[in-house]
PDB file of C-alpha atoms in Angstrom:
ATOM      1  CA  SER A   1      -3.546 320.588  61.058  1.00  0.00           C
ATOM      2  CA  GLN A   2      -0.098 320.994  59.573  1.00  0.00           C
ATOM      3  CA  GLN A   3       1.126 318.538  56.985  1.00  0.00           C
ATOM      4  CA  GLY A   4       4.796 319.322  57.305  1.00  0.00           C
ATOM      5  CA  GLU A   5       7.310 319.968  59.986  1.00  0.00           C
ATOM      6  CA  GLU A   6      10.170 322.209  59.055  1.00  0.00           C
ATOM      7  CA  ASP A   7      13.644 322.246  60.397  1.00  0.00           C
ATOM      8  CA  PRO A   8      15.186 324.414  61.602  1.00  0.00           C
ATOM      9  CA  GLN A   9      12.492 326.708  62.968  1.00  0.00           C
ATOM     10  CA  ALA A  10      14.887 329.621  62.646  1.00  0.00           C
ATOM     11  CA  LEU A  11      18.130 330.106  60.750  1.00  0.00           C
ATOM     12  CA  SER A  12      20.541 333.031  60.849  1.00  0.00           C
ATOM     13  CA  ILE A  13      23.349 333.286  58.286  1.00  0.00           C
ATOM     14  CA  GLN A  14      25.547 335.904  56.712  1.00  0.00           C
ATOM     15  CA  GLU A  15      25.126 337.238  53.227  1.00  0.00           C
ATOM     16  CA  GLY A  16      26.846 335.037  50.674  1.00  0.00           C
ATOM     17  CA  GLU A  17      26.374 331.837  52.651  1.00  0.00           C
ATOM     18  CA  ASN A  18      24.043 329.039  51.624  1.00  0.00           C
ATOM     19  CA  ALA A  19      20.813 328.382  53.522  1.00  0.00           C
ATOM     20  CA  THR A  20      19.300 324.923  53.786  1.00  0.00           C
ATOM     21  CA  MET A  21      15.899 324.201  55.270  1.00  0.00           C
ATOM     22  CA  ASN A  22      14.179 320.872  55.534  1.00  0.00           C
ATOM     23  CA  CYS A  23      10.588 319.706  55.449  1.00  0.00           C
ATOM     24  CA  SER A  24       9.179 316.371  56.564  1.00  0.00           C
ATOM     25  CA  TYR A  25       5.639 315.365  55.750  1.00  0.00           C
ATOM     26  CA  LYS A  26       3.278 312.675  56.901  1.00  0.00           C
ATOM     27  CA  THR A  27       1.370 311.158  54.004  1.00  0.00           C
ATOM     28  CA  SER A  28       1.890 310.453  50.323  1.00  0.00           C
ATOM     29  CA  ILE A  29       1.839 313.556  48.148  1.00  0.00           C
ATOM     30  CA  ASN A  30       1.052 314.661  44.612  1.00  0.00           C
ATOM     31  CA  ASN A  31       3.602 317.393  44.676  1.00  0.00           C
ATOM     32  CA  LEU A  32       5.460 319.542  47.156  1.00  0.00           C
ATOM     33  CA  GLN A  33       5.762 323.295  46.951  1.00  0.00           C
ATOM     34  CA  TRP A  34       7.804 325.955  48.681  1.00  0.00           C
ATOM     35  CA  TYR A  35       6.527 329.412  49.475  1.00  0.00           C
ATOM     36  CA  ARG A  36       8.133 332.518  50.852  1.00  0.00           C
ATOM     37  CA  GLN A  37       6.520 335.081  53.153  1.00  0.00           C
ATOM     38  CA  ASN A  38       8.029 338.438  53.952  1.00  0.00           C
ATOM     39  CA  SER A  39       7.031 339.929  57.273  1.00  0.00           C
ATOM     40  CA  GLY A  40       3.463 341.218  57.202  1.00  0.00           C
ATOM     41  CA  ARG A  41       2.865 340.091  53.634  1.00  0.00           C
ATOM     42  CA  GLY A  42       1.166 337.242  51.824  1.00  0.00           C
ATOM     43  CA  LEU A  43       2.856 334.057  50.643  1.00  0.00           C
ATOM     44  CA  VAL A  44       4.596 333.877  47.300  1.00  0.00           C
ATOM     45  CA  HIS A  45       5.125 330.635  45.404  1.00  0.00           C
ATOM     46  CA  LEU A  46       8.775 329.760  44.789  1.00  0.00           C
ATOM     47  CA  ILE A  47       9.005 326.309  43.282  1.00  0.00           C
ATOM     48  CA  LEU A  48       7.053 323.070  42.802  1.00  0.00           C
ATOM     49  CA  ILE A  49       8.478 319.563  42.654  1.00  0.00           C
ATOM     50  CA  ARG A  50       6.362 316.614  41.566  1.00  0.00           C
ATOM     51  CA  SER A  51       6.322 313.324  43.417  1.00  0.00           C
ATOM     52  CA  ASN A  52       8.201 311.589  40.568  1.00  0.00           C
ATOM     53  CA  GLU A  53      10.991 314.181  40.560  1.00  0.00           C
ATOM     54  CA  ARG A  54      14.040 314.080  42.799  1.00  0.00           C
ATOM     55  CA  GLU A  55      15.601 317.476  42.244  1.00  0.00           C
ATOM     56  CA  LYS A  56      14.679 320.775  40.716  1.00  0.00           C
ATOM     57  CA  HIS A  57      16.447 324.088  40.219  1.00  0.00           C
ATOM     58  CA  SER A  58      15.225 327.624  39.785  1.00  0.00           C
ATOM     59  CA  GLY A  59      17.813 330.397  39.824  1.00  0.00           C
ATOM     60  CA  ARG A  60      19.503 330.285  43.243  1.00  0.00           C
ATOM     61  CA  LEU A  61      16.986 327.741  44.534  1.00  0.00           C
ATOM     62  CA  ARG A  62      17.511 324.008  44.610  1.00  0.00           C
ATOM     63  CA  VAL A  63      14.814 321.670  45.870  1.00  0.00           C
ATOM     64  CA  THR A  64      15.185 317.964  46.522  1.00  0.00           C
ATOM     65  CA  LEU A  65      12.502 315.417  47.287  1.00  0.00           C
ATOM     66  CA  ASP A  66      12.909 312.010  48.895  1.00  0.00           C
ATOM     67  CA  THR A  67       9.537 310.274  48.899  1.00  0.00           C
ATOM     68  CA  SER A  68      10.927 307.201  50.687  1.00  0.00           C
ATOM     69  CA  LYS A  69      11.852 309.408  53.647  1.00  0.00           C
ATOM     70  CA  LYS A  70       8.893 311.753  53.162  1.00  0.00           C
ATOM     71  CA  SER A  71      11.192 314.739  53.174  1.00  0.00           C
ATOM     72  CA  SER A  72      12.241 317.689  51.064  1.00  0.00           C
ATOM     73  CA  SER A  73      14.915 320.317  51.324  1.00  0.00           C
ATOM     74  CA  LEU A  74      15.231 323.842  49.977  1.00  0.00           C
ATOM     75  CA  LEU A  75      18.690 325.247  49.344  1.00  0.00           C
ATOM     76  CA  ILE A  76      19.209 328.937  48.714  1.00  0.00           C
ATOM     77  CA  THR A  77      22.696 329.592  47.400  1.00  0.00           C
ATOM     78  CA  ALA A  78      24.659 332.813  47.809  1.00  0.00           C
ATOM     79  CA  SER A  79      22.035 334.290  50.110  1.00  0.00           C
ATOM     80  CA  ARG A  80      21.234 337.992  50.153  1.00  0.00           C
ATOM     81  CA  ALA A  81      19.762 340.235  52.818  1.00  0.00           C
ATOM     82  CA  ALA A  82      16.619 340.383  50.671  1.00  0.00           C
ATOM     83  CA  ASP A  83      16.154 336.625  51.202  1.00  0.00           C
ATOM     84  CA  THR A  84      15.215 337.335  54.820  1.00  0.00           C
ATOM     85  CA  ALA A  85      11.727 335.874  55.170  1.00  0.00           C
ATOM     86  CA  SER A  86       9.807 332.834  56.364  1.00  0.00           C
ATOM     87  CA  TYR A  87       9.800 329.800  54.108  1.00  0.00           C
ATOM     88  CA  PHE A  88       7.035 327.212  54.075  1.00  0.00           C
ATOM     89  CA  CYS A  89       6.701 323.854  52.447  1.00  0.00           C
ATOM     90  CA  ALA A  90       3.243 322.754  51.343  1.00  0.00           C
ATOM     91  CA  ALA A  91       1.817 319.594  49.851  1.00  0.00           C
ATOM     92  CA  TYR A  92      -1.283 318.325  48.134  1.00  0.00           C
ATOM     93  CA  THR A  93      -2.351 314.990  49.496  1.00  0.00           C
ATOM     94  CA  GLY A  94      -4.766 312.421  48.193  1.00  0.00           C
ATOM     95  CA  THR A  95      -7.357 313.401  45.621  1.00  0.00           C
ATOM     96  CA  ALA A  96      -8.488 316.612  47.261  1.00  0.00           C
ATOM     97  CA  SER A  97      -7.252 319.986  46.086  1.00  0.00           C
ATOM     98  CA  LYS A  98      -6.259 320.816  49.617  1.00  0.00           C
ATOM     99  CA  LEU A  99      -2.826 322.365  50.022  1.00  0.00           C
ATOM    100  CA  THR A 100      -1.509 321.887  53.547  1.00  0.00           C
ATOM    101  CA  PHE A 101       1.384 323.963  54.868  1.00  0.00           C
ATOM    102  CA  GLY A 102       4.248 323.231  57.179  1.00  0.00           C
ATOM    103  CA  THR A 103       5.224 325.228  60.228  1.00  0.00           C
ATOM    104  CA  GLY A 104       7.857 327.312  58.457  1.00  0.00           C
ATOM    105  CA  THR A 105      11.516 328.276  58.776  1.00  0.00           C
ATOM    106  CA  ARG A 106      12.389 331.880  59.603  1.00  0.00           C
ATOM    107  CA  LEU A 107      15.522 332.863  57.715  1.00  0.00           C
ATOM    108  CA  GLN A 108      17.560 335.900  58.710  1.00  0.00           C
ATOM    109  CA  VAL A 109      20.355 336.966  56.382  1.00  0.00           C
ATOM    110  CA  THR A 110      22.688 339.576  57.799  1.00  0.00           C
ATOM    111  CA  LEU A 111      25.181 341.796  56.011  1.00  0.00           C
TER     112      LEU A 111
ATOM    113  CA  GLU B   1      -2.587 341.102  35.785  1.00  0.00           C
ATOM    114  CA  ALA B   2      -4.027 342.140  39.125  1.00  0.00           C
ATOM    115  CA  GLY B   3      -3.285 339.856  42.037  1.00  0.00           C
ATOM    116  CA  VAL B   4      -5.532 338.645  44.817  1.00  0.00           C
ATOM    117  CA  VAL B   5      -7.003 341.646  46.607  1.00  0.00           C
ATOM    118  CA  GLN B   6      -8.031 341.553  50.251  1.00  0.00           C
ATOM    119  CA  SER B   7      -9.581 344.140  52.511  1.00  0.00           C
ATOM    120  CA  PRO B   8      -9.290 345.441  55.088  1.00  0.00           C
ATOM    121  CA  ARG B   9      -5.571 344.972  55.685  1.00  0.00           C
ATOM    122  CA  TYR B  10      -5.954 345.633  59.379  1.00  0.00           C
ATOM    123  CA  LYS B  11      -8.921 345.478  61.706  1.00  0.00           C
ATOM    124  CA  ILE B  12      -9.119 346.070  65.445  1.00  0.00           C
ATOM    125  CA  ILE B  13     -12.357 345.215  67.223  1.00  0.00           C
ATOM    126  CA  GLU B  14     -13.572 344.434  70.692  1.00  0.00           C
ATOM    127  CA  LYS B  15     -14.585 340.898  71.563  1.00  0.00           C
ATOM    128  CA  LYS B  16     -18.138 339.912  70.743  1.00  0.00           C
ATOM    129  CA  GLN B  17     -18.226 342.344  67.828  1.00  0.00           C
ATOM    130  CA  PRO B  18     -18.713 341.093  64.256  1.00  0.00           C
ATOM    131  CA  VAL B  19     -16.107 341.442  61.539  1.00  0.00           C
ATOM    132  CA  ALA B  20     -16.003 340.694  57.824  1.00  0.00           C
ATOM    133  CA  PHE B  21     -13.162 340.205  55.371  1.00  0.00           C
ATOM    134  CA  TRP B  22     -13.408 340.489  51.620  1.00  0.00           C
ATOM    135  CA  CYS B  23     -11.388 338.816  48.896  1.00  0.00           C
ATOM    136  CA  ASN B  24     -11.295 339.311  45.152  1.00  0.00           C
ATOM    137  CA  PRO B  25      -9.330 336.496  43.476  1.00  0.00           C
ATOM    138  CA  ILE B  26      -7.382 336.642  40.254  1.00  0.00           C
ATOM    139  CA  SER B  27      -9.733 336.873  37.289  1.00  0.00           C
ATOM    140  CA  GLY B  28     -10.616 333.450  35.957  1.00  0.00           C
ATOM    141  CA  HIS B  29      -9.457 331.534  39.030  1.00  0.00           C
ATOM    142  CA  ASN B  30     -12.213 329.115  39.959  1.00  0.00           C
ATOM    143  CA  THR B  31     -10.699 327.876  43.224  1.00  0.00           C
ATOM    144  CA  LEU B  32     -10.613 330.163  46.220  1.00  0.00           C
ATOM    145  CA  TYR B  33      -9.183 329.426  49.665  1.00  0.00           C
ATOM    146  CA  TRP B  34      -9.409 331.102  53.039  1.00  0.00           C
ATOM    147  CA  TYR B  35      -6.548 330.335  55.398  1.00  0.00           C
ATOM    148  CA  LEU B  36      -5.941 331.316  59.005  1.00  0.00           C
ATOM    149  CA  GLN B  37      -2.389 332.105  60.072  1.00  0.00           C
ATOM    150  CA  ASN B  38      -1.435 332.471  63.702  1.00  0.00           C
ATOM    151  CA  LEU B  39       1.767 334.247  64.635  1.00  0.00           C
ATOM    152  CA  GLY B  40       4.815 332.141  63.864  1.00  0.00           C
ATOM    153  CA  GLN B  41       2.769 329.350  62.284  1.00  0.00           C
ATOM    154  CA  GLY B  42       1.943 328.163  58.810  1.00  0.00           C
ATOM    155  CA  PRO B  43      -1.422 328.869  57.187  1.00  0.00           C
ATOM    156  CA  GLU B  44      -4.257 326.526  58.099  1.00  0.00           C
ATOM    157  CA  LEU B  45      -7.158 325.967  55.749  1.00  0.00           C
ATOM    158  CA  LEU B  46     -10.562 327.267  56.785  1.00  0.00           C
ATOM    159  CA  ILE B  47     -12.569 326.756  53.615  1.00  0.00           C
ATOM    160  CA  ARG B  48     -12.098 326.031  49.918  1.00  0.00           C
ATOM    161  CA  TYR B  49     -14.446 326.993  47.104  1.00  0.00           C
ATOM    162  CA  GLU B  50     -14.727 325.579  43.625  1.00  0.00           C
ATOM    163  CA  ASN B  51     -16.655 328.329  41.839  1.00  0.00           C
ATOM    164  CA  GLU B  52     -19.522 329.161  44.209  1.00  0.00           C
ATOM    165  CA  GLU B  53     -19.550 325.786  45.973  1.00  0.00           C
ATOM    166  CA  ALA B  54     -17.846 325.274  49.327  1.00  0.00           C
ATOM    167  CA  VAL B  55     -16.197 321.881  48.781  1.00  0.00           C
ATOM    168  CA  ASP B  56     -14.105 321.717  51.958  1.00  0.00           C
ATOM    169  CA  ASP B  57     -15.269 323.582  55.056  1.00  0.00           C
ATOM    170  CA  SER B  58     -14.406 320.931  57.608  1.00  0.00           C
ATOM    171  CA  GLN B  59     -12.005 323.270  59.431  1.00  0.00           C
ATOM    172  CA  LEU B  60     -14.378 326.231  59.592  1.00  0.00           C
ATOM    173  CA  PRO B  61     -15.785 326.823  63.117  1.00  0.00           C
ATOM    174  CA  LYS B  62     -19.350 327.067  61.978  1.00  0.00           C
ATOM    175  CA  ASP B  63     -20.743 328.338  65.255  1.00  0.00           C
ATOM    176  CA  ARG B  64     -19.194 331.740  64.668  1.00  0.00           C
ATOM    177  CA  PHE B  65     -17.594 331.713  61.217  1.00  0.00           C
ATOM    178  CA  SER B  66     -19.393 331.906  57.899  1.00  0.00           C
ATOM    179  CA  ALA B  67     -18.285 332.422  54.342  1.00  0.00           C
ATOM    180  CA  GLU B  68     -19.859 332.964  50.981  1.00  0.00           C
ATOM    181  CA  ARG B  69     -18.779 333.260  47.394  1.00  0.00           C
ATOM    182  CA  LEU B  70     -21.683 334.613  45.448  1.00  0.00           C
ATOM    183  CA  LYS B  71     -21.470 334.211  41.682  1.00  0.00           C
ATOM    184  CA  GLY B  72     -18.223 332.314  42.086  1.00  0.00           C
ATOM    185  CA  VAL B  73     -16.022 335.402  42.061  1.00  0.00           C
ATOM    186  CA  ASP B  74     -15.289 337.417  45.180  1.00  0.00           C
ATOM    187  CA  SER B  75     -15.770 336.031  48.654  1.00  0.00           C
ATOM    188  CA  THR B  76     -16.545 337.222  52.162  1.00  0.00           C
ATOM    189  CA  LEU B  77     -15.485 335.635  55.440  1.00  0.00           C
ATOM    190  CA  LYS B  78     -17.416 336.681  58.532  1.00  0.00           C
ATOM    191  CA  ILE B  79     -16.895 336.146  62.244  1.00  0.00           C
ATOM    192  CA  GLN B  80     -19.741 336.797  64.634  1.00  0.00           C
ATOM    193  CA  PRO B  81     -19.143 337.190  67.491  1.00  0.00           C
ATOM    194  CA  ALA B  82     -15.363 337.536  67.545  1.00  0.00           C
ATOM    195  CA  GLU B  83     -13.366 336.071  70.419  1.00  0.00           C
ATOM    196  CA  LEU B  84      -9.912 336.951  71.704  1.00  0.00           C
ATOM    197  CA  GLY B  85      -8.495 333.770  70.170  1.00  0.00           C
ATOM    198  CA  ASP B  86      -9.566 334.867  66.699  1.00  0.00           C
ATOM    199  CA  SER B  87      -6.733 337.382  66.556  1.00  0.00           C
ATOM    200  CA  ALA B  88      -4.706 336.238  63.551  1.00  0.00           C
ATOM    201  CA  VAL B  89      -4.076 336.923  59.891  1.00  0.00           C
ATOM    202  CA  TYR B  90      -6.754 335.768  57.475  1.00  0.00           C
ATOM    203  CA  LEU B  91      -5.303 334.931  54.091  1.00  0.00           C
ATOM    204  CA  CYS B  92      -7.168 334.504  50.850  1.00  0.00           C
ATOM    205  CA  ALA B  93      -5.675 332.597  47.938  1.00  0.00           C
ATOM    206  CA  SER B  94      -6.812 331.542  44.501  1.00  0.00           C
ATOM    207  CA  ARG B  95      -5.778 328.948  41.982  1.00  0.00           C
ATOM    208  CA  GLY B  96      -6.438 328.633  38.303  1.00  0.00           C
ATOM    209  CA  GLY B  97      -5.380 325.944  35.891  1.00  0.00           C
ATOM    210  CA  ARG B  98      -8.113 324.012  34.200  1.00  0.00           C
ATOM    211  CA  GLY B  99      -7.414 320.312  34.281  1.00  0.00           C
ATOM    212  CA  SER B 100      -5.007 320.637  37.155  1.00  0.00           C
ATOM    213  CA  ASN B 101      -6.056 320.702  40.771  1.00  0.00           C
ATOM    214  CA  THR B 102      -2.565 320.647  42.235  1.00  0.00           C
ATOM    215  CA  GLY B 103      -1.024 323.875  41.037  1.00  0.00           C
ATOM    216  CA  GLU B 104       0.385 326.875  42.834  1.00  0.00           C
ATOM    217  CA  LEU B 105      -1.684 329.227  44.925  1.00  0.00           C
ATOM    218  CA  PHE B 106      -1.674 333.005  44.613  1.00  0.00           C
ATOM    219  CA  PHE B 107      -2.113 334.784  47.924  1.00  0.00           C
ATOM    220  CA  GLY B 108      -3.412 338.169  48.899  1.00  0.00           C
ATOM    221  CA  GLU B 109      -1.625 340.317  51.453  1.00  0.00           C
ATOM    222  CA  GLY B 110      -3.893 339.138  54.240  1.00  0.00           C
ATOM    223  CA  SER B 111      -6.218 340.787  56.750  1.00  0.00           C
ATOM    224  CA  ARG B 112      -4.748 341.117  60.216  1.00  0.00           C
ATOM    225  CA  LEU B 113      -7.389 340.928  62.934  1.00  0.00           C
ATOM    226  CA  THR B 114      -6.822 342.058  66.499  1.00  0.00           C
ATOM    227  CA  VAL B 115      -9.562 341.317  69.008  1.00  0.00           C
ATOM    228  CA  LEU B 116      -9.351 343.296  72.265  1.00  0.00           C
TER     229      LEU B 116
END
């Protein structure tokens, strides 16, 4: 079962524009993570935000977390063609070390 | 530091045949995961190991799937017999971090299975 639902399912932008993708989840979380997956490759961890944090930055990435709405967003600023990939949110829930992934957003950045 | 290594990267078999996937996690990582990823979907957990113990295998279809992690290091996932619906990517991931059970996962490149 998927923990998160991501929106939009697909996003196409031009290089230099900002890309925003959203994740909604169902239950209370310990932390929320974002991963990136290039076509035909494994997932790579991007950033982690704890349940008591509201915003976090890493380079061109900005993540926000709203636990009252059970939602998170990932903003990629000044996108590049190399950012083309699928992006997944994932969350640990409860006491188990089980990381559950969302359905993903496919980002296409064109020149 | 070597990453998570999986093999084979690609496997094509006919239905009802057996298949096995191998994973070598990052050295020192006690937690190992096998995920299933269907096309256009997020990974779904099949089984999680803490050292050599399978602590969460509730999503593993035990009639045809089996897994083992001997000596708490590398792991094998087996399907016997394979069905058409098993065509997917099988991802292995590991996690380290003593004292923390909510850290990031490190993924291998995956094993893509096609069942004909």
